[in-house]
Short mmCIF file of C-alpha atoms in Angstrom, two decimals:
data_model
loop_
_atom_site.label_atom_id
_atom_site.label_comp_id
_atom_site.label_asym_id
_atom_site.label_seq_id
_atom_site.Cartn_x
_atom_site.Cartn_y
_atom_site.Cartn_z
CA MET U 1 -0.19 -0.02 -0.33
CA ILE U 2 3.11 2.07 1.26
CA ASN U 3 4.41 1.83 -1.90
CA LEU U 4 0.94 2.05 -3.95
CA ILE U 5 1.13 5.78 -2.60
CA ARG U 6 5.23 6.81 -3.18
CA THR U 7 4.37 5.36 -6.90
CA ALA U 8 1.38 7.75 -7.25
CA LEU U 9 2.57 10.15 -5.65
CA MET U 10 5.71 10.20 -7.72
CA VAL U 11 3.17 10.19 -11.10
CA PHE U 12 1.86 13.36 -9.95
CA LEU U 13 4.80 15.59 -9.52
CA LEU U 14 5.89 14.55 -12.82
CA VAL U 15 3.17 15.51 -14.38
CA GLY U 16 3.09 18.35 -12.75
CA CYS U 17 6.21 19.18 -14.00
CA THR U 18 4.98 18.08 -17.48
CA SER U 19 2.38 20.42 -17.35
CA ALA U 20 4.64 23.60 -16.33
CA LYS U 21 7.17 23.14 -18.74
CA THR U 22 4.44 23.39 -21.56
CA GLN U 23 3.32 26.47 -20.84
CA SER U 24 5.55 28.44 -23.34
CA MET U 25 4.93 31.44 -21.64
CA PRO U 26 7.93 33.71 -19.22
CA TYR U 27 5.19 35.21 -16.43
CA LYS U 28 2.18 33.06 -15.38
CA SER U 29 -0.41 34.96 -17.11
CA TRP U 30 -1.31 37.63 -19.86
CA HIS U 31 -4.53 40.17 -19.74
CA LEU U 32 -6.46 40.49 -22.53
CA GLY U 33 -8.01 44.38 -22.18
CA PHE U 34 -11.15 45.89 -24.36
CA SER U 35 -11.64 49.16 -25.06
CA ALA U 36 -13.93 51.54 -27.00
CA PRO U 37 -13.90 55.27 -28.77
CA ALA U 38 -15.84 57.75 -26.34
CA TYR U 39 -19.38 57.44 -26.15
CA MET U 40 -19.69 54.47 -28.00
CA GLU U 41 -20.39 51.72 -25.37
CA VAL U 42 -19.57 48.36 -25.62
CA TRP U 43 -21.21 46.00 -23.26
CA ILE U 44 -19.37 42.03 -24.10
CA GLU U 45 -21.66 39.25 -23.60
CA THR U 46 -18.67 36.66 -23.47
CA ALA U 47 -14.90 36.60 -25.28
CA ASP U 48 -12.97 33.18 -24.88
CA VAL U 49 -9.87 32.00 -25.63
CA ILE U 50 -8.63 28.69 -27.02
CA ASP U 51 -4.73 28.82 -25.82
CA ILE U 52 -2.21 27.13 -28.41
CA GLN U 53 -2.57 23.86 -25.80
CA GLY U 54 -5.47 23.72 -27.17
CA GLN U 55 -8.00 24.72 -24.08
CA VAL U 56 -11.06 26.85 -24.30
CA TYR U 57 -11.32 29.23 -21.43
CA ARG U 58 -15.10 30.31 -22.06
CA ARG U 59 -15.92 34.25 -20.81
CA ALA U 60 -12.13 35.33 -19.94
CA MET U 61 -14.07 38.88 -20.38
CA SER U 62 -16.57 40.02 -20.31
CA GLY U 63 -18.66 43.70 -18.71
CA VAL U 64 -17.84 46.63 -19.99
CA ALA U 65 -14.55 47.49 -21.89
CA ALA U 66 -12.64 51.18 -20.95
CA LEU U 67 -13.75 54.56 -22.35
CA LEU U 68 -14.53 57.38 -21.83
CA THR U 69 -17.11 59.80 -21.76
CA PRO U 70 -16.37 62.86 -20.85
CA PRO U 71 -19.96 66.13 -19.88
CA ASN U 72 -20.42 68.50 -23.05
CA ASN U 73 -19.80 65.95 -25.99
CA SER U 74 -16.17 67.66 -25.27
CA GLY U 75 -14.56 63.91 -26.56
CA ASP U 76 -13.76 62.37 -29.88
CA PRO U 77 -14.80 59.28 -30.26
CA ARG U 78 -12.83 59.48 -34.56
CA GLY U 79 -10.45 57.35 -35.38
CA TRP U 80 -8.32 54.90 -34.07
CA PRO U 81 -5.81 55.66 -31.03
CA LYS U 82 -1.92 56.66 -31.81
CA ARG U 83 -0.74 54.45 -28.50
CA ALA U 84 -3.35 52.11 -27.58
CA GLY U 85 -3.26 50.78 -23.56
CA MET U 86 -3.96 48.04 -22.47
CA GLY U 87 -8.27 48.27 -21.93
CA GLY U 88 -10.10 47.56 -19.36
CA GLY U 89 -9.88 43.64 -18.71
CA LYS U 90 -8.12 40.68 -17.17
CA TYR U 91 -6.10 37.97 -16.74
CA VAL U 92 -6.68 35.38 -17.88
CA THR U 93 -5.35 32.99 -15.16
CA GLY U 94 -3.95 29.13 -16.18
CA ALA U 95 -3.67 29.72 -19.94
CA ASP U 96 -0.72 29.42 -22.05
CA LEU U 97 -0.49 31.75 -25.43
CA PRO U 98 -4.05 32.75 -27.68
CA LYS U 99 -4.56 31.28 -30.58
CA LYS U 100 -7.77 32.32 -30.99
CA ILE U 101 -10.27 34.62 -29.63
CA TYR U 102 -14.16 35.14 -29.41
CA VAL U 103 -15.84 37.70 -29.33
CA ARG U 104 -19.65 38.14 -29.15
CA TRP U 105 -20.79 42.32 -28.18
CA GLN U 106 -23.51 44.34 -28.04
CA SER U 107 -22.85 47.80 -30.03
CA LEU U 108 -25.60 50.04 -27.52
CA VAL U 109 -25.30 53.23 -29.85
CA GLU U 110 -26.64 51.48 -32.92
CA PRO U 111 -27.74 48.66 -31.41
CA GLN U 112 -26.43 45.68 -32.29
CA THR U 113 -25.04 42.58 -31.59
CA TYR U 114 -21.96 41.58 -33.56
CA LYS U 115 -19.70 38.11 -33.35
CA MET U 116 -16.39 37.66 -34.42
CA VAL U 117 -13.21 34.61 -33.73
CA ILE U 118 -9.81 36.50 -34.14
CA ASP U 119 -7.15 34.49 -35.31
CA ILE U 120 -3.47 35.17 -32.99
CA PRO U 121 -0.74 35.36 -35.45
CA GLU U 122 2.55 32.87 -34.34
CA TRP U 123 4.95 36.14 -34.93
CA THR U 124 2.18 37.45 -31.86
CA ARG U 125 3.42 34.63 -29.11
CA GLU U 126 7.44 35.33 -30.35
CA VAL U 127 6.12 38.73 -30.19
CA MET U 128 4.51 37.80 -26.89
CA ARG U 129 7.60 35.57 -25.59
CA LYS U 130 10.19 38.26 -25.62
CA GLU U 131 11.62 40.47 -22.92
CA GLU U 132 12.57 43.80 -22.96
CA ARG U 133 14.60 46.52 -21.96
CA VAL U 134 12.79 49.72 -21.48
CA PHE U 135 13.02 53.19 -19.22
CA CYS U 136 9.47 52.83 -17.55
CA ALA U 137 8.04 56.01 -16.60
CA PHE U 138 6.06 54.10 -14.00
CA ASP U 139 8.83 53.11 -12.07
CA GLY U 140 11.26 55.98 -13.25
CA LYS U 141 14.04 53.75 -13.96
CA VAL U 142 14.99 51.31 -16.69
CA ILE U 143 13.65 47.95 -16.06
CA THR U 144 12.68 44.26 -18.47
CA ASP U 145 9.20 43.84 -20.07
CA TYR U 146 7.00 41.91 -22.16
CA ARG U 147 4.17 42.88 -23.96
CA GLU U 148 1.92 40.14 -21.89
CA ALA U 149 -1.39 42.15 -23.09
CA ILE U 150 -3.81 41.79 -26.00
CA SER U 151 -5.83 44.81 -26.44
CA ILE U 152 -8.69 45.03 -28.74
CA ARG U 153 -10.39 48.43 -29.80
CA LEU U 154 -14.42 48.04 -30.83
CA VAL U 155 -16.29 50.06 -32.56
CA PRO U 156 -19.42 50.63 -34.53
CA GLY U 157 -19.91 48.97 -37.62
CA GLY U 158 -18.29 45.29 -35.82
CA ILE U 159 -14.70 46.68 -36.44
CA ALA U 160 -12.55 45.41 -34.64
CA LYS U 161 -8.08 46.17 -34.69
CA VAL U 162 -5.90 44.11 -32.37
CA TRP U 163 -2.76 45.74 -30.68
CA VAL U 164 -0.21 43.43 -28.59
CA THR U 165 1.13 45.42 -25.62
CA GLY U 166 2.71 46.19 -22.22
CA PRO U 167 2.66 48.55 -19.49
CA CYS U 168 5.89 50.08 -20.83
CA LEU U 169 6.35 48.91 -23.92
CA ASN U 170 4.62 50.97 -27.39
CA PRO U 171 2.03 48.19 -28.77
CA ILE U 172 2.49 46.49 -32.20
CA GLU U 173 -0.56 46.12 -34.29
CA VAL U 174 -1.72 42.45 -35.13
CA THR U 175 -4.68 42.63 -37.01
CA MET U 176 -8.33 44.39 -37.83
CA VAL U 177 -11.14 41.88 -38.30
CA LYS U 178 -15.28 42.94 -40.08
CA ALA U 179 -16.88 40.64 -37.98
CA GLU U 180 -20.56 40.03 -38.39
CA ILE U 181 -23.72 40.66 -37.15
CA ASP U 182 -25.45 37.70 -34.86
CA PRO U 183 -28.81 37.44 -35.60
CA ARG U 184 -29.94 35.80 -32.86
CA GLY U 185 -29.17 39.70 -31.80
CA PRO U 186 -28.41 39.82 -27.55
CA TYR U 187 -27.77 37.52 -25.57
CA GLU U 188 -28.52 34.45 -28.00
CA GLY U 189 -31.99 35.77 -28.42
CA LYS U 190 -33.04 34.74 -24.85
CA SER U 191 -33.46 38.86 -23.99
CA GLY U 192 -36.60 39.52 -26.42
CA GLY U 193 -34.31 41.89 -29.21
CA LYS U 194 -33.03 44.61 -26.19
CA HIS U 195 -29.31 45.21 -26.34
CA ARG U 196 -28.57 46.92 -22.77
CA PRO U 197 -29.19 51.06 -22.40
CA LEU U 198 -27.05 53.50 -23.67
CA SER U 199 -25.39 56.55 -20.90
CA ALA U 200 -27.14 59.59 -21.21
CA LEU U 201 -24.17 61.56 -21.81
CA SER U 202 -23.50 58.53 -24.99
CA LYS U 203 -26.69 59.36 -25.87
CA ALA U 204 -26.57 63.23 -25.84
CA TYR U 205 -23.28 62.90 -28.10
CA VAL U 206 -24.96 60.69 -30.91
CA GLU U 207 -28.72 62.57 -31.02
CA LYS U 208 -26.31 65.97 -31.16
CA PHE U 209 -23.48 64.50 -33.92
CA GLY U 210 -24.22 61.04 -34.68
CA VAL U 211 -21.80 57.95 -35.80
CA PRO U 212 -18.69 58.45 -37.21
CA TYR U 213 -18.18 55.28 -38.94
CA GLU U 214 -16.27 57.08 -41.61
CA SER U 215 -13.14 57.55 -38.78
CA TRP U 216 -12.75 53.63 -38.49
CA GLU U 217 -12.43 52.06 -42.39
#
């Protein structure tokens, strides 16, 4: 019996070591973040991740995307950011680097429900594994940093732009994806066609200026 327990323990330890070695990134987890232009509110129903080991992480992110809604219509939603941030999101704990990201979201200013699959190319994962020495303004010193974040910008019309970035490193554009309309509507057809409500500030902006679709083409 004692020998059986010892054998089981050894197998457990070997499996644990093998699992640890198969993770291909030099940090424990990577960040999945979302943003939207000023006033162009988004509700993410789900963002599911498939990593390079083939594991699926459902609802790795959901909820609101980061955006600004300054008063008096003083914000400007037009165009893509000159320097994309990490966006609002979460660290995908337990996952290896991403292979595919499935996103279903509500664009509240339209309103419309979109879905898409983002393929993450191998060169992006190589960038995420590469350490770089960089001066970080947050610390005020030179540090070793990684581009450990996938940042996704969602805009009206179902367009998404994707960057790989890090806390102190410049973002690198990965791809731009045109989503398709989900014919089921919001919440996979379970809400009777009702989208989440738009905030008063965003509603006031859209009523006055409309949605600048052409600025994201």
